[in-house]
Structures are given as structure tokens and as C-alpha cells.
Amino acid sequence: MSAKQESGDRRPDSADAVAAYLASTRYEALPKSVVDAAKAGILDIIGCILAGTGCDEVAKIGEMVDAWAGKPLCTLIGRGRKASPEGAVLYNASATHQFDFDDVHDRAPCHPSSTSAMPALAMAEVRGGVSGKAYIAAVAVGSDITSRVSAAIRGNVHDYPWFRAPVVGLFGATAAAAHVLGASREQHLNALGLALPMVGGTFASLQHPGSNVRSIRDGLAYRNSVVAADLAMRGVCGDREVFDGPFGFFHAFFGGQYDRDTFVAGLGREYETDKVSLKPWPSIRHLHTTLTAVLDIMQQRDLRFADVKKVEVVVGKTNRNRCGPVELGSIPALRMDLLGNLPFAVANAILHRDVRLAVYREPALADKVVREALPKVSWRYDAAMDGPLTFERGLVYITTASGEQIKGECRHALGHPENPMSEERRHAKFRLCAEAAARPPAPARVQEIIEAVERLETLPDVAALASLIA
């Protein structure tokens, strides 16, 4: 007998409510804001993957997937070939986080579209004849579940040893994969139960500079989602009490520190998908409130690098850990570590009036930032910046060459639903990412992809999109 039964609480496990929601939700039930957010996330994540294909670890994964072969059912984005469903998700998802450019839920730290878009695409290709509407719905509900699982956990993400994004994301990935296959309530329940024993991922990669695990973690995790979904569709039974049981997710991984109502209340009526933030710049989301504050000042006051004498960044206990020293020669081996360094990102911003992607790809550009711009950036800790949220507000002081000190503050970083990126800027980001691909698509093809995603609900078969991004 489970602990909840012994205590007299005989409510069904949260998985029952989730499975019922997933089985009953279709495109027609989604609010327009959720459809628009799902499509924005799909385009954004395809762009992030294209950029990621130019990285060495992704190329090595591609070589392994090719060597393993398997039935070529599913598109390897930007590689010009297909692979098995598991191989495709391993490859595509491993490319999503190479520049920490993928979308994020600011209140419930996770990367929603990274979880849902690629498993759903792979299984749509397996099933065949899946419409754009069905694909959008799968991405929307998968991102919703990922965000809800994360939101339900009490405390700061750094209060636990688990790497939040892939650990919570496997459930959203599995939901998206099973949804696009047309799973019933019972099949969704089994898929979630089959995903539970495959959950994993700690913060170890943050403690070991140069680890590739942080960059490819999504591929390592979400390849399991298509296994769970396909097995469930074939009648294989998964564990029960997936979330609330004594050996369920929240108790086993987070000591029971979660809020059940936050997880399941409003399923099918309220969505977290349209609360997801897109990232305007490559770098961990912790840095984006500060970067928004810095770049807003530079744009509003029309400041150039020569106009900036110094920048002081004020941080709390979370971002204090993002302020380590940076040495020359950090690119390419320490790319992922550099993407989480706040002073370097600010230096990149003041030198270029932007946080340039190329700086994290080209050693000479990164070293120029270290030599010329980083000496202008300092930081100090202020306990007043500490708070209950994982992502701190931004507070900066820019001193100009003329001696004027300008204060900048930011609560909602650019890309947040309350401070959104324009469509023009979203499309510009996609083009930038496409240019960074191992095999950059022609500009005309890039425009075709953008237009295909923007009218995704009109496509009778999502295979048309897959062929454009191959």
C-alpha cells in the first residue's frame, strides 16, 4: 500500500489527470495564444538545432547515428538524411542546446520546445500523414506538461542535485511523442510510466569544465521519450503512481517538495505554453535580465563601445556563481561554460551592442572580448538581489566616457511574454542560426522554412516541413 493510501488520501495519481488531458486535447481546443506560442517555439528550436549542427559533439553524434543505421524514418535536421526515431531525436535534440539559445520558462525553469518539438516530429514521421495542426497540438501539450512539472517543484532549481531541464522535460517529451501518435488515455498513462525509470541527469556537468554533457543532455534524455511512447502504443505497461507515489517522480527526485495543484489544476483550460520566453541572445537565461538592462541603456542613449568607460553589475547569490574569471583561449573547448559567464556576456554586449553568436564560435572574437571589453566590466554582490526565483532581476550601472553614471534595471528579460521579441527579431534570429549550420541552407530555403512554420496549421502533412529542414 502506498503512503498516500495509508494516510487516507485516495486521490488518483496526478498521472491519471495528465493522461486524460493529453488524450482529450486537440488543436481545435487550443487558444490562439497557445497555437502562436507553439509555432514560435517550433521555428525557434529548428533554428537552434541548425546552429548546433556546426559543433563538434553534434557531428560526432551524427557519425554514430549513421554508423548504427536503423530504419531511416525520421529527419536529421540539416544533415540531409534520415535515421531511426531514437537516432533522430538523439541527434536533433543534442543540437538544441549547443549555444544555450533555446526557449525557457522563466517562472518554471525548463526548456519547453526542446522537449516537445523533436520527439513529436520524429513520431509524426513514423506515423505518417500527420497534419500541421496535430503537430502543433502535440508540441503545445508537451511544452505545457514540461512547464507544469517544473512549476510544481518547490524552491530554487539549485536546491536539488538534478539538472532540472532534462529531468522534468522527459515527461513533456513523452507526452508530445505519444500525443502525435494518437495515444488513448491508457496509452498515455503507460507512456508516462515507462518514462519514469528513464529519468536522469545531475548538475555534475556544471562542476567539470569542458564536459559535453551539458550541451547534449537533451539528446541523451529525450531519445527515451520515443521509446516510451512507442512501447506504450504497442501495449507495454508502465509503472503506476508516476508522480505522487512514494517511488514516483516528485518523491524520488525532490523529496516530496512539490505542489500537486500547481501541477494539475486547470489542465485543458490554462496553458503554460504561451508563458514561455524566447531567448534573444545565446547564453544561459540567468544572464538575460542583466543583458537586457545593459543593451536597453546602450540603445536608448545611442552608446558605442568607446562611450562606455565601465559597467558595474550587481548580482545576488545565484548570479554570483556566474561571475568567474575568463581566460584567453576559452573557445572552443569551454564554450558551454562561457555561455554561463555573466561578465563575459556583458563584455560581448558592450563591444558589439549585441551578444553575438559568432563570439562563442570563433576563438579570435572571444579573445578580443576578453582583452578589450572584459576589463571594463566589474561586479559586486548585494544580498538585496537575492530572491525566491531562480532567475534574478537585472541591475547595472554604466559609467560613460564623459563621467555620467546611468542606472539600468530589468525584471522581465527581452523575450519574456511581458517583454516579447518582435516577429522581425524572431525571424532574424532564425536566419542567424541557419547561417551557423554545418550546411547552411540557402536564403531562399530559410525563407521557405519560416513561411512553412508560420502557416503550419494549413499543412496537410508535417512531412512537408521535415523535407525543408533536412
CSV table of C-alpha atoms in Angstrom, one decimal, residues 1-456:
chain,number,residue,atom,x,y,z
A,1,MET,CA,0.0,0.0,0.0
A,2,SER,CA,1.3,3.4,-0.9
A,3,ALA,CA,2.0,6.2,1.7
A,4,LYS,CA,-0.9,8.2,0.3
A,5,GLN,CA,-3.3,5.3,0.7
A,6,GLU,CA,-2.1,4.8,4.3
A,7,SER,CA,-2.8,8.4,5.1
A,8,GLY,CA,-6.3,8.2,3.7
A,9,ASP,CA,-5.7,10.3,0.6
A,10,ARG,CA,-7.1,8.1,-2.1
A,11,ARG,CA,-7.0,10.7,-4.9
A,12,PRO,CA,-5.8,9.2,-8.2
A,13,ASP,CA,-2.2,9.9,-9.1
A,14,SER,CA,-1.5,13.1,-11.0
A,15,ALA,CA,-0.6,11.0,-14.0
A,16,ASP,CA,-4.3,10.0,-14.3
A,17,ALA,CA,-5.3,13.6,-14.8
A,18,VAL,CA,-2.4,14.3,-17.1
A,19,ALA,CA,-3.2,11.2,-19.3
A,20,ALA,CA,-6.9,12.2,-19.5
A,21,TYR,CA,-5.9,15.8,-20.5
A,22,LEU,CA,-3.5,14.5,-23.2
A,23,ALA,CA,-5.9,12.0,-24.7
A,24,SER,CA,-8.7,14.6,-25.0
A,25,THR,CA,-6.9,17.7,-26.2
A,26,ARG,CA,-6.8,18.5,-29.9
A,27,TYR,CA,-5.8,21.5,-31.9
A,28,GLU,CA,-9.3,22.9,-32.1
A,29,ALA,CA,-9.4,23.3,-28.3
A,30,LEU,CA,-6.2,25.4,-28.1
A,31,PRO,CA,-6.4,29.2,-27.6
A,32,LYS,CA,-4.8,31.2,-30.4
A,33,SER,CA,-2.1,32.4,-28.0
A,34,VAL,CA,-1.1,28.8,-27.3
A,35,VAL,CA,-1.0,28.0,-31.1
A,36,ASP,CA,1.1,31.1,-31.8
A,37,ALA,CA,3.5,30.3,-29.0
A,38,ALA,CA,3.9,26.6,-30.1
A,39,LYS,CA,4.7,27.7,-33.7
A,40,ALA,CA,7.1,30.3,-32.4
A,41,GLY,CA,8.8,27.6,-30.3
A,42,ILE,CA,9.0,25.2,-33.3
A,43,LEU,CA,10.7,27.8,-35.5
A,44,ASP,CA,13.0,28.9,-32.7
A,45,ILE,CA,14.1,25.3,-31.9
A,46,ILE,CA,14.7,24.4,-35.5
A,47,GLY,CA,17.0,27.5,-35.7
A,48,CYS,CA,18.8,26.5,-32.5
A,49,ILE,CA,19.3,23.0,-34.0
A,50,LEU,CA,20.7,24.3,-37.3
A,51,ALA,CA,23.2,26.4,-35.4
A,52,GLY,CA,24.1,23.4,-33.2
A,53,THR,CA,24.9,21.2,-36.2
A,54,GLY,CA,28.1,23.1,-36.6
A,55,CYS,CA,29.5,21.9,-33.3
A,56,ASP,CA,32.0,19.0,-33.0
A,57,GLU,CA,30.0,16.9,-30.5
A,58,VAL,CA,26.9,17.1,-32.7
A,59,ALA,CA,28.9,16.0,-35.7
A,60,LYS,CA,30.3,13.0,-33.7
A,61,ILE,CA,26.7,12.0,-32.7
A,62,GLY,CA,25.7,12.2,-36.3
A,63,GLU,CA,28.6,9.9,-37.3
A,64,MET,CA,27.5,7.4,-34.6
A,65,VAL,CA,23.8,7.6,-35.7
A,66,ASP,CA,24.9,7.0,-39.3
A,67,ALA,CA,27.1,4.1,-38.2
A,68,TRP,CA,24.3,2.5,-36.2
A,69,ALA,CA,22.0,2.9,-39.2
A,70,GLY,CA,18.5,1.6,-38.4
A,71,LYS,CA,15.4,2.1,-40.4
A,72,PRO,CA,15.6,5.6,-42.0
A,73,LEU,CA,12.2,7.0,-41.0
A,74,CYS,CA,13.0,10.4,-39.3
A,75,THR,CA,14.7,13.5,-40.4
A,76,LEU,CA,18.2,14.6,-39.1
A,77,ILE,CA,17.9,18.3,-39.3
A,78,GLY,CA,20.5,19.9,-41.6
A,79,ARG,CA,22.2,16.6,-42.3
A,80,GLY,CA,20.4,15.6,-45.5
A,81,ARG,CA,19.4,12.1,-44.4
A,82,LYS,CA,17.1,10.1,-42.1
A,83,ALA,CA,17.6,7.7,-39.2
A,84,SER,CA,15.6,5.7,-36.7
A,85,PRO,CA,13.3,7.6,-34.4
A,86,GLU,CA,15.6,7.2,-31.4
A,87,GLY,CA,18.6,8.2,-33.5
A,88,ALA,CA,16.9,11.3,-34.9
A,89,VAL,CA,15.8,12.5,-31.5
A,90,LEU,CA,19.3,11.9,-30.1
A,91,TYR,CA,20.9,13.9,-32.9
A,92,ASN,CA,18.3,16.7,-33.2
A,93,ALA,CA,17.8,17.2,-29.5
A,94,SER,CA,21.6,17.1,-28.9
A,95,ALA,CA,21.9,20.1,-31.2
A,96,THR,CA,19.3,22.3,-29.5
A,97,HIS,CA,21.4,23.5,-26.5
A,98,GLN,CA,24.8,23.9,-28.1
A,99,PHE,CA,24.6,27.7,-27.7
A,100,ASP,CA,22.1,27.8,-24.8
A,101,PHE,CA,19.8,29.6,-27.3
A,102,ASP,CA,16.7,27.5,-26.8
A,103,ASP,CA,13.5,28.9,-25.2
A,104,VAL,CA,12.8,28.8,-21.5
A,105,HIS,CA,10.0,29.2,-19.0
A,106,ASP,CA,11.2,31.9,-16.6
A,107,ARG,CA,8.9,31.1,-13.7
A,108,ALA,CA,9.3,27.3,-14.0
A,109,PRO,CA,12.9,26.8,-15.2
A,110,CYS,CA,12.9,24.4,-18.2
A,111,HIS,CA,13.3,24.4,-21.9
A,112,PRO,CA,9.8,23.5,-23.2
A,113,SER,CA,10.2,23.4,-27.0
A,114,SER,CA,13.4,21.5,-26.7
A,115,THR,CA,11.4,18.7,-25.0
A,116,SER,CA,8.4,18.6,-27.3
A,117,ALA,CA,9.2,19.6,-30.9
A,118,MET,CA,11.7,16.9,-31.9
A,119,PRO,CA,10.1,13.8,-30.3
A,120,ALA,CA,6.7,14.9,-31.8
A,121,LEU,CA,8.3,15.5,-35.3
A,122,ALA,CA,10.1,12.1,-35.2
A,123,MET,CA,6.9,10.2,-34.3
A,124,ALA,CA,4.9,12.2,-36.8
A,125,GLU,CA,7.2,10.9,-39.5
A,126,VAL,CA,6.9,7.4,-38.1
A,127,ARG,CA,3.1,7.6,-38.1
A,128,GLY,CA,2.8,9.4,-41.5
A,129,GLY,CA,0.1,11.7,-42.6
A,130,VAL,CA,0.2,13.8,-39.5
A,131,SER,CA,-1.2,17.3,-40.2
A,132,GLY,CA,0.4,20.5,-39.1
A,133,LYS,CA,-2.5,21.0,-36.7
A,134,ALA,CA,-1.8,17.7,-35.0
A,135,TYR,CA,1.9,18.5,-34.7
A,136,ILE,CA,1.1,21.9,-33.2
A,137,ALA,CA,-1.2,20.3,-30.6
A,138,ALA,CA,1.4,17.7,-29.6
A,139,VAL,CA,4.1,20.4,-29.2
A,140,ALA,CA,1.7,22.6,-27.2
A,141,VAL,CA,0.6,19.9,-24.7
A,142,GLY,CA,4.2,18.6,-24.4
A,143,SER,CA,5.5,22.0,-23.6
A,144,ASP,CA,2.6,22.5,-21.2
A,145,ILE,CA,3.4,19.3,-19.3
A,146,THR,CA,7.1,20.1,-19.1
A,147,SER,CA,6.4,23.5,-17.7
A,148,ARG,CA,3.9,22.2,-15.2
A,149,VAL,CA,6.2,19.6,-13.8
A,150,SER,CA,8.9,22.2,-13.2
A,151,ALA,CA,6.5,24.7,-11.8
A,152,ALA,CA,5.2,22.2,-9.2
A,153,ILE,CA,8.6,21.7,-7.6
A,154,ARG,CA,9.1,24.0,-4.6
A,155,GLY,CA,12.3,26.0,-4.2
A,156,ASN,CA,15.1,27.2,-6.4
A,157,VAL,CA,16.4,24.9,-9.1
A,158,HIS,CA,19.8,24.9,-7.3
A,159,ASP,CA,18.3,23.4,-4.1
A,160,TYR,CA,18.5,20.0,-5.7
A,161,PRO,CA,21.2,17.9,-7.4
A,162,TRP,CA,19.1,17.2,-10.5
A,163,PHE,CA,19.6,19.1,-13.8
A,164,ARG,CA,16.0,20.5,-13.9
A,165,ALA,CA,15.6,20.8,-17.7
A,166,PRO,CA,16.1,17.2,-18.9
A,167,VAL,CA,14.7,15.7,-15.7
A,168,VAL,CA,11.3,17.4,-16.0
A,169,GLY,CA,11.5,17.5,-19.8
A,170,LEU,CA,11.3,13.8,-20.4
A,171,PHE,CA,7.6,13.8,-19.3
A,172,GLY,CA,6.8,16.6,-21.8
A,173,ALA,CA,8.8,14.9,-24.5
A,174,THR,CA,7.0,11.6,-23.9
A,175,ALA,CA,3.6,13.4,-23.8
A,176,ALA,CA,4.3,15.1,-27.2
A,177,ALA,CA,5.5,11.8,-28.8
A,178,ALA,CA,2.5,9.8,-27.6
A,179,HIS,CA,0.1,12.6,-28.5
A,180,VAL,CA,1.2,12.8,-32.1
A,181,LEU,CA,0.7,9.0,-32.3
A,182,GLY,CA,-2.9,9.4,-31.2
A,183,ALA,CA,-2.5,7.7,-27.8
A,184,SER,CA,-5.5,6.9,-25.7
A,185,ARG,CA,-5.7,7.8,-22.0
A,186,GLU,CA,-4.4,4.3,-21.0
A,187,GLN,CA,-1.6,4.5,-23.6
A,188,HIS,CA,-0.6,8.0,-22.3
A,189,LEU,CA,-0.6,6.6,-18.8
A,190,ASN,CA,1.7,3.7,-19.8
A,191,ALA,CA,4.0,6.0,-21.7
A,192,LEU,CA,4.5,8.2,-18.6
A,193,GLY,CA,5.0,5.2,-16.5
A,194,LEU,CA,7.6,3.9,-19.0
A,195,ALA,CA,9.4,7.2,-19.0
A,196,LEU,CA,9.8,7.3,-15.2
A,197,PRO,CA,12.6,4.7,-14.9
A,198,MET,CA,14.5,6.5,-17.7
A,199,VAL,CA,14.6,9.9,-15.9
A,200,GLY,CA,18.1,11.1,-15.1
A,201,GLY,CA,20.7,13.9,-15.2
A,202,THR,CA,22.6,15.7,-12.4
A,203,PHE,CA,24.4,19.0,-12.1
A,204,ALA,CA,27.8,17.2,-12.5
A,205,SER,CA,28.4,18.8,-15.8
A,206,LEU,CA,28.4,22.2,-14.2
A,207,GLN,CA,31.2,21.1,-11.9
A,208,HIS,CA,33.5,19.9,-14.6
A,209,PRO,CA,34.6,22.5,-17.1
A,210,GLY,CA,34.7,21.2,-20.7
A,211,SER,CA,32.1,18.5,-20.2
A,212,ASN,CA,30.0,17.9,-23.3
A,213,VAL,CA,27.1,16.5,-21.2
A,214,ARG,CA,25.5,19.9,-20.7
A,215,SER,CA,25.4,20.6,-24.4
A,216,ILE,CA,24.0,17.2,-25.5
A,217,ARG,CA,21.8,16.5,-22.4
A,218,ASP,CA,18.6,16.9,-24.3
A,219,GLY,CA,19.5,14.2,-26.8
A,220,LEU,CA,20.6,11.9,-24.1
A,221,ALA,CA,17.3,12.3,-22.3
A,222,TYR,CA,14.6,12.8,-25.0
A,223,ARG,CA,15.6,9.8,-27.2
A,224,ASN,CA,14.0,7.8,-24.3
A,225,SER,CA,10.6,9.6,-25.0
A,226,VAL,CA,10.1,7.9,-28.3
A,227,VAL,CA,10.9,4.5,-26.8
A,228,ALA,CA,8.4,5.1,-24.0
A,229,ALA,CA,5.7,6.3,-26.4
A,230,ASP,CA,6.1,3.6,-29.0
A,231,LEU,CA,6.2,0.8,-26.4
A,232,ALA,CA,3.0,2.2,-24.8
A,233,MET,CA,1.3,2.2,-28.2
A,234,ARG,CA,2.3,-1.5,-28.6
A,235,GLY,CA,0.6,-2.3,-25.3
A,236,VAL,CA,3.6,-2.4,-22.9
A,237,CYS,CA,2.5,-1.3,-19.4
A,238,GLY,CA,4.4,1.3,-17.4
A,239,ASP,CA,4.7,2.0,-13.7
A,240,ARG,CA,1.7,3.5,-11.8
A,241,GLU,CA,1.8,6.3,-9.3
A,242,VAL,CA,4.2,8.0,-11.7
A,243,PHE,CA,4.2,11.4,-9.9
A,244,ASP,CA,2.6,11.2,-6.4
A,245,GLY,CA,3.5,7.7,-5.3
A,246,PRO,CA,6.2,7.1,-2.7
A,247,PHE,CA,8.5,6.0,-5.5
A,248,GLY,CA,7.1,8.4,-8.0
A,249,PHE,CA,8.9,11.3,-9.6
A,250,PHE,CA,8.3,14.1,-7.0
A,251,HIS,CA,9.2,12.0,-4.0
A,252,ALA,CA,12.1,10.1,-5.5
A,253,PHE,CA,13.8,13.1,-7.1
A,254,PHE,CA,12.6,16.1,-5.0
A,255,GLY,CA,11.8,14.7,-1.6
A,256,GLY,CA,8.1,15.3,-2.0
A,257,GLN,CA,8.7,19.1,-2.1
A,258,TYR,CA,6.0,19.9,-4.7
A,259,ASP,CA,2.6,21.4,-5.1
A,260,ARG,CA,0.1,19.0,-6.7
A,261,ASP,CA,-2.4,21.7,-7.6
A,262,THR,CA,0.2,23.7,-9.4
A,263,PHE,CA,0.9,20.6,-11.5
A,264,VAL,CA,-2.6,19.6,-12.5
A,265,ALA,CA,-5.1,22.4,-11.7
A,266,GLY,CA,-6.5,23.9,-14.9
A,267,LEU,CA,-5.3,21.2,-17.2
A,268,GLY,CA,-7.0,21.8,-20.6
A,269,ARG,CA,-8.2,25.3,-19.5
A,270,GLU,CA,-5.0,27.1,-18.7
A,271,TYR,CA,-1.7,26.5,-20.6
A,272,GLU,CA,1.9,27.3,-19.7
A,273,THR,CA,2.9,27.1,-23.3
A,274,ASP,CA,2.1,30.7,-24.0
A,275,LYS,CA,4.1,31.8,-21.0
A,276,VAL,CA,7.4,30.6,-22.5
A,277,SER,CA,10.2,33.0,-23.2
A,278,LEU,CA,12.3,33.0,-26.4
A,279,LYS,CA,15.9,33.9,-26.0
A,280,PRO,CA,17.2,36.9,-28.0
A,281,TRP,CA,20.8,36.1,-27.2
A,282,PRO,CA,22.9,32.9,-26.9
A,283,SER,CA,23.7,32.4,-23.1
A,284,ILE,CA,22.1,30.9,-20.1
A,285,ARG,CA,18.8,32.6,-19.2
A,286,HIS,CA,20.2,33.7,-15.8
A,287,LEU,CA,22.1,36.4,-17.7
A,288,HIS,CA,19.3,37.9,-19.7
A,289,THR,CA,17.8,40.4,-17.3
A,290,THR,CA,21.3,41.9,-16.9
A,291,LEU,CA,21.9,41.9,-20.6
A,292,THR,CA,18.5,43.5,-21.3
A,293,ALA,CA,19.3,46.3,-18.8
A,294,VAL,CA,22.7,46.9,-20.4
A,295,LEU,CA,21.5,46.8,-24.1
A,296,ASP,CA,18.5,48.9,-23.3
A,297,ILE,CA,20.7,51.7,-22.0
A,298,MET,CA,23.1,51.4,-24.9
A,299,GLN,CA,20.2,51.6,-27.5
A,300,GLN,CA,18.3,54.3,-25.7
A,301,ARG,CA,21.3,56.5,-25.2
A,302,ASP,CA,22.9,55.5,-28.5
A,303,LEU,CA,26.1,54.5,-26.8
A,304,ARG,CA,29.0,52.8,-28.6
A,305,PHE,CA,31.8,50.8,-27.1
A,306,ALA,CA,34.1,53.9,-26.9
A,307,ASP,CA,31.4,55.7,-25.0
A,308,VAL,CA,31.4,53.1,-22.2
A,309,LYS,CA,34.1,53.7,-19.5
A,310,LYS,CA,32.9,50.9,-17.2
A,311,VAL,CA,30.0,48.7,-16.3
A,312,GLU,CA,29.2,47.6,-12.8
A,313,VAL,CA,26.8,44.6,-12.5
A,314,VAL,CA,25.0,44.0,-9.2
A,315,VAL,CA,24.2,40.3,-8.5
A,316,GLY,CA,22.5,38.1,-5.9
A,317,LYS,CA,23.7,34.7,-4.7
A,318,THR,CA,22.6,32.9,-7.9
A,319,ASN,CA,24.3,35.1,-10.4
A,320,ARG,CA,27.4,35.5,-8.2
A,321,ASN,CA,28.2,31.9,-9.3
A,322,ARG,CA,28.0,33.2,-12.9
A,323,CYS,CA,30.9,35.6,-12.4
A,324,GLY,CA,34.0,33.5,-12.6
A,325,PRO,CA,37.2,34.7,-14.4
A,326,VAL,CA,37.6,34.1,-18.1
A,327,GLU,CA,40.9,33.3,-19.8
A,328,LEU,CA,42.1,33.7,-23.3
A,329,GLY,CA,41.6,30.6,-25.4
A,330,SER,CA,38.3,29.6,-23.8
A,331,ILE,CA,36.7,29.0,-27.2
A,332,PRO,CA,36.1,26.3,-28.4
A,333,ALA,CA,36.7,23.9,-25.5
A,334,LEU,CA,34.9,25.9,-22.8
A,335,ARG,CA,32.0,27.2,-25.0
A,336,MET,CA,29.3,25.9,-22.7
A,337,ASP,CA,31.0,27.3,-19.6
A,338,LEU,CA,31.5,30.7,-21.3
A,339,LEU,CA,27.8,30.8,-22.2
A,340,GLY,CA,27.1,30.9,-18.5
A,341,ASN,CA,29.5,33.6,-17.6
A,342,LEU,CA,27.9,37.0,-16.8
A,343,PRO,CA,30.9,39.4,-17.1
A,344,PHE,CA,31.9,37.9,-20.4
A,345,ALA,CA,28.3,38.2,-21.8
A,346,VAL,CA,28.2,41.8,-20.7
A,347,ALA,CA,31.6,42.5,-22.3
A,348,ASN,CA,30.3,40.9,-25.5
A,349,ALA,CA,27.2,43.2,-25.3
A,350,ILE,CA,29.1,46.5,-24.9
A,351,LEU,CA,31.7,45.7,-27.5
A,352,HIS,CA,29.1,44.7,-30.2
A,353,ARG,CA,25.9,46.4,-28.9
A,354,ASP,CA,24.6,42.8,-29.1
A,355,VAL,CA,25.5,39.4,-27.7
A,356,ARG,CA,27.0,38.0,-30.9
A,357,LEU,CA,26.7,34.3,-31.6
A,358,ALA,CA,29.9,34.3,-33.5
A,359,VAL,CA,31.9,35.2,-30.4
A,360,TYR,CA,31.0,31.8,-28.9
A,361,ARG,CA,32.1,30.1,-32.2
A,362,GLU,CA,35.3,31.9,-33.1
A,363,PRO,CA,38.4,31.9,-30.8
A,364,ALA,CA,39.7,35.2,-32.1
A,365,LEU,CA,36.5,37.0,-31.5
A,366,ALA,CA,36.2,35.6,-28.0
A,367,ASP,CA,39.7,36.6,-27.1
A,368,LYS,CA,39.0,40.1,-28.4
A,369,VAL,CA,36.2,40.4,-25.9
A,370,VAL,CA,38.5,39.2,-23.1
A,371,ARG,CA,41.3,41.6,-24.0
A,372,GLU,CA,39.3,44.7,-24.9
A,373,ALA,CA,35.9,44.6,-23.2
A,374,LEU,CA,36.1,42.4,-20.2
A,375,PRO,CA,38.4,44.8,-18.3
A,376,LYS,CA,35.6,47.4,-18.4
A,377,VAL,CA,33.2,45.0,-16.5
A,378,SER,CA,33.1,44.6,-12.8
A,379,TRP,CA,30.5,43.0,-10.4
A,380,ARG,CA,29.5,43.1,-6.8
A,381,TYR,CA,27.2,41.1,-4.6
A,382,ASP,CA,24.2,42.6,-2.9
A,383,ALA,CA,22.0,40.5,-0.7
A,384,ALA,CA,19.1,42.6,-1.7
A,385,MET,CA,19.3,40.9,-5.1
A,386,ASP,CA,18.6,37.5,-3.6
A,387,GLY,CA,15.1,36.2,-4.0
A,388,PRO,CA,12.9,33.1,-4.3
A,389,LEU,CA,13.1,32.9,-8.0
A,390,THR,CA,15.8,31.1,-10.0
A,391,PHE,CA,16.3,34.0,-12.3
A,392,GLU,CA,17.4,37.2,-10.7
A,393,ARG,CA,16.4,40.7,-11.8
A,394,GLY,CA,19.0,42.8,-13.6
A,395,LEU,CA,20.7,45.8,-12.0
A,396,VAL,CA,23.6,47.6,-13.7
A,397,TYR,CA,25.4,50.9,-13.6
A,398,ILE,CA,27.1,52.1,-16.8
A,399,THR,CA,29.6,55.0,-16.5
A,400,THR,CA,30.2,56.8,-19.7
A,401,ALA,CA,33.4,58.3,-21.0
A,402,SER,CA,32.1,61.7,-20.0
A,403,GLY,CA,31.6,60.6,-16.4
A,404,GLU,CA,27.9,60.2,-16.4
A,405,GLN,CA,26.5,57.2,-14.4
A,406,ILE,CA,23.4,55.5,-15.8
A,407,LYS,CA,21.4,53.0,-13.8
A,408,GLY,CA,19.6,50.2,-15.6
A,409,GLU,CA,17.1,47.7,-14.1
A,410,CYS,CA,15.2,44.8,-15.6
A,411,ARG,CA,12.7,42.3,-14.2
A,412,HIS,CA,11.4,40.7,-17.4
A,413,ALA,CA,14.2,40.0,-19.8
A,414,LEU,CA,13.7,40.5,-23.5
A,415,GLY,CA,11.8,37.5,-24.9
A,416,HIS,CA,9.5,37.2,-21.9
A,417,PRO,CA,5.8,37.2,-22.8
A,418,GLU,CA,5.6,40.6,-21.0
A,419,ASN,CA,8.6,41.9,-23.0
A,420,PRO,CA,8.4,39.8,-26.2
A,421,MET,CA,10.6,39.7,-29.2
A,422,SER,CA,9.0,41.1,-32.4
A,423,GLU,CA,8.3,38.8,-35.3
A,424,GLU,CA,11.1,40.6,-37.2
A,425,ARG,CA,13.6,39.8,-34.5
A,426,ARG,CA,12.4,36.2,-34.2
A,427,HIS,CA,12.9,35.7,-37.9
A,428,ALA,CA,16.3,37.4,-37.8
A,429,LYS,CA,17.4,35.0,-35.0
A,430,PHE,CA,16.4,32.1,-37.2
A,431,ARG,CA,18.4,33.4,-40.1
A,432,LEU,CA,21.4,33.9,-37.9
A,433,CYS,CA,21.2,30.4,-36.6
A,434,ALA,CA,20.7,29.0,-40.1
A,435,GLU,CA,23.9,30.8,-41.2
A,436,ALA,CA,25.8,29.0,-38.4
A,437,ALA,CA,24.7,25.5,-39.5
A,438,ALA,CA,27.2,22.9,-40.7
A,439,ARG,CA,25.5,23.0,-44.0
A,440,PRO,CA,23.8,26.4,-44.2
A,441,PRO,CA,20.6,26.4,-46.2
A,442,ALA,CA,20.3,28.9,-49.0
A,443,PRO,CA,18.5,32.1,-48.1
A,444,ALA,CA,15.5,31.1,-50.2
A,445,ARG,CA,15.2,27.8,-48.3
A,446,VAL,CA,15.5,29.7,-45.0
A,447,GLN,CA,12.5,31.9,-46.0
A,448,GLU,CA,10.6,28.8,-47.1
A,449,ILE,CA,11.1,27.2,-43.6
A,450,ILE,CA,9.9,30.4,-41.9
A,451,GLU,CA,6.8,30.6,-44.1
A,452,ALA,CA,6.1,26.9,-43.6
A,453,VAL,CA,6.1,27.2,-39.8
A,454,GLU,CA,4.1,30.4,-39.8
A,455,ARG,CA,1.3,28.6,-41.7
A,456,LEU,CA,1.9,25.3,-40.1
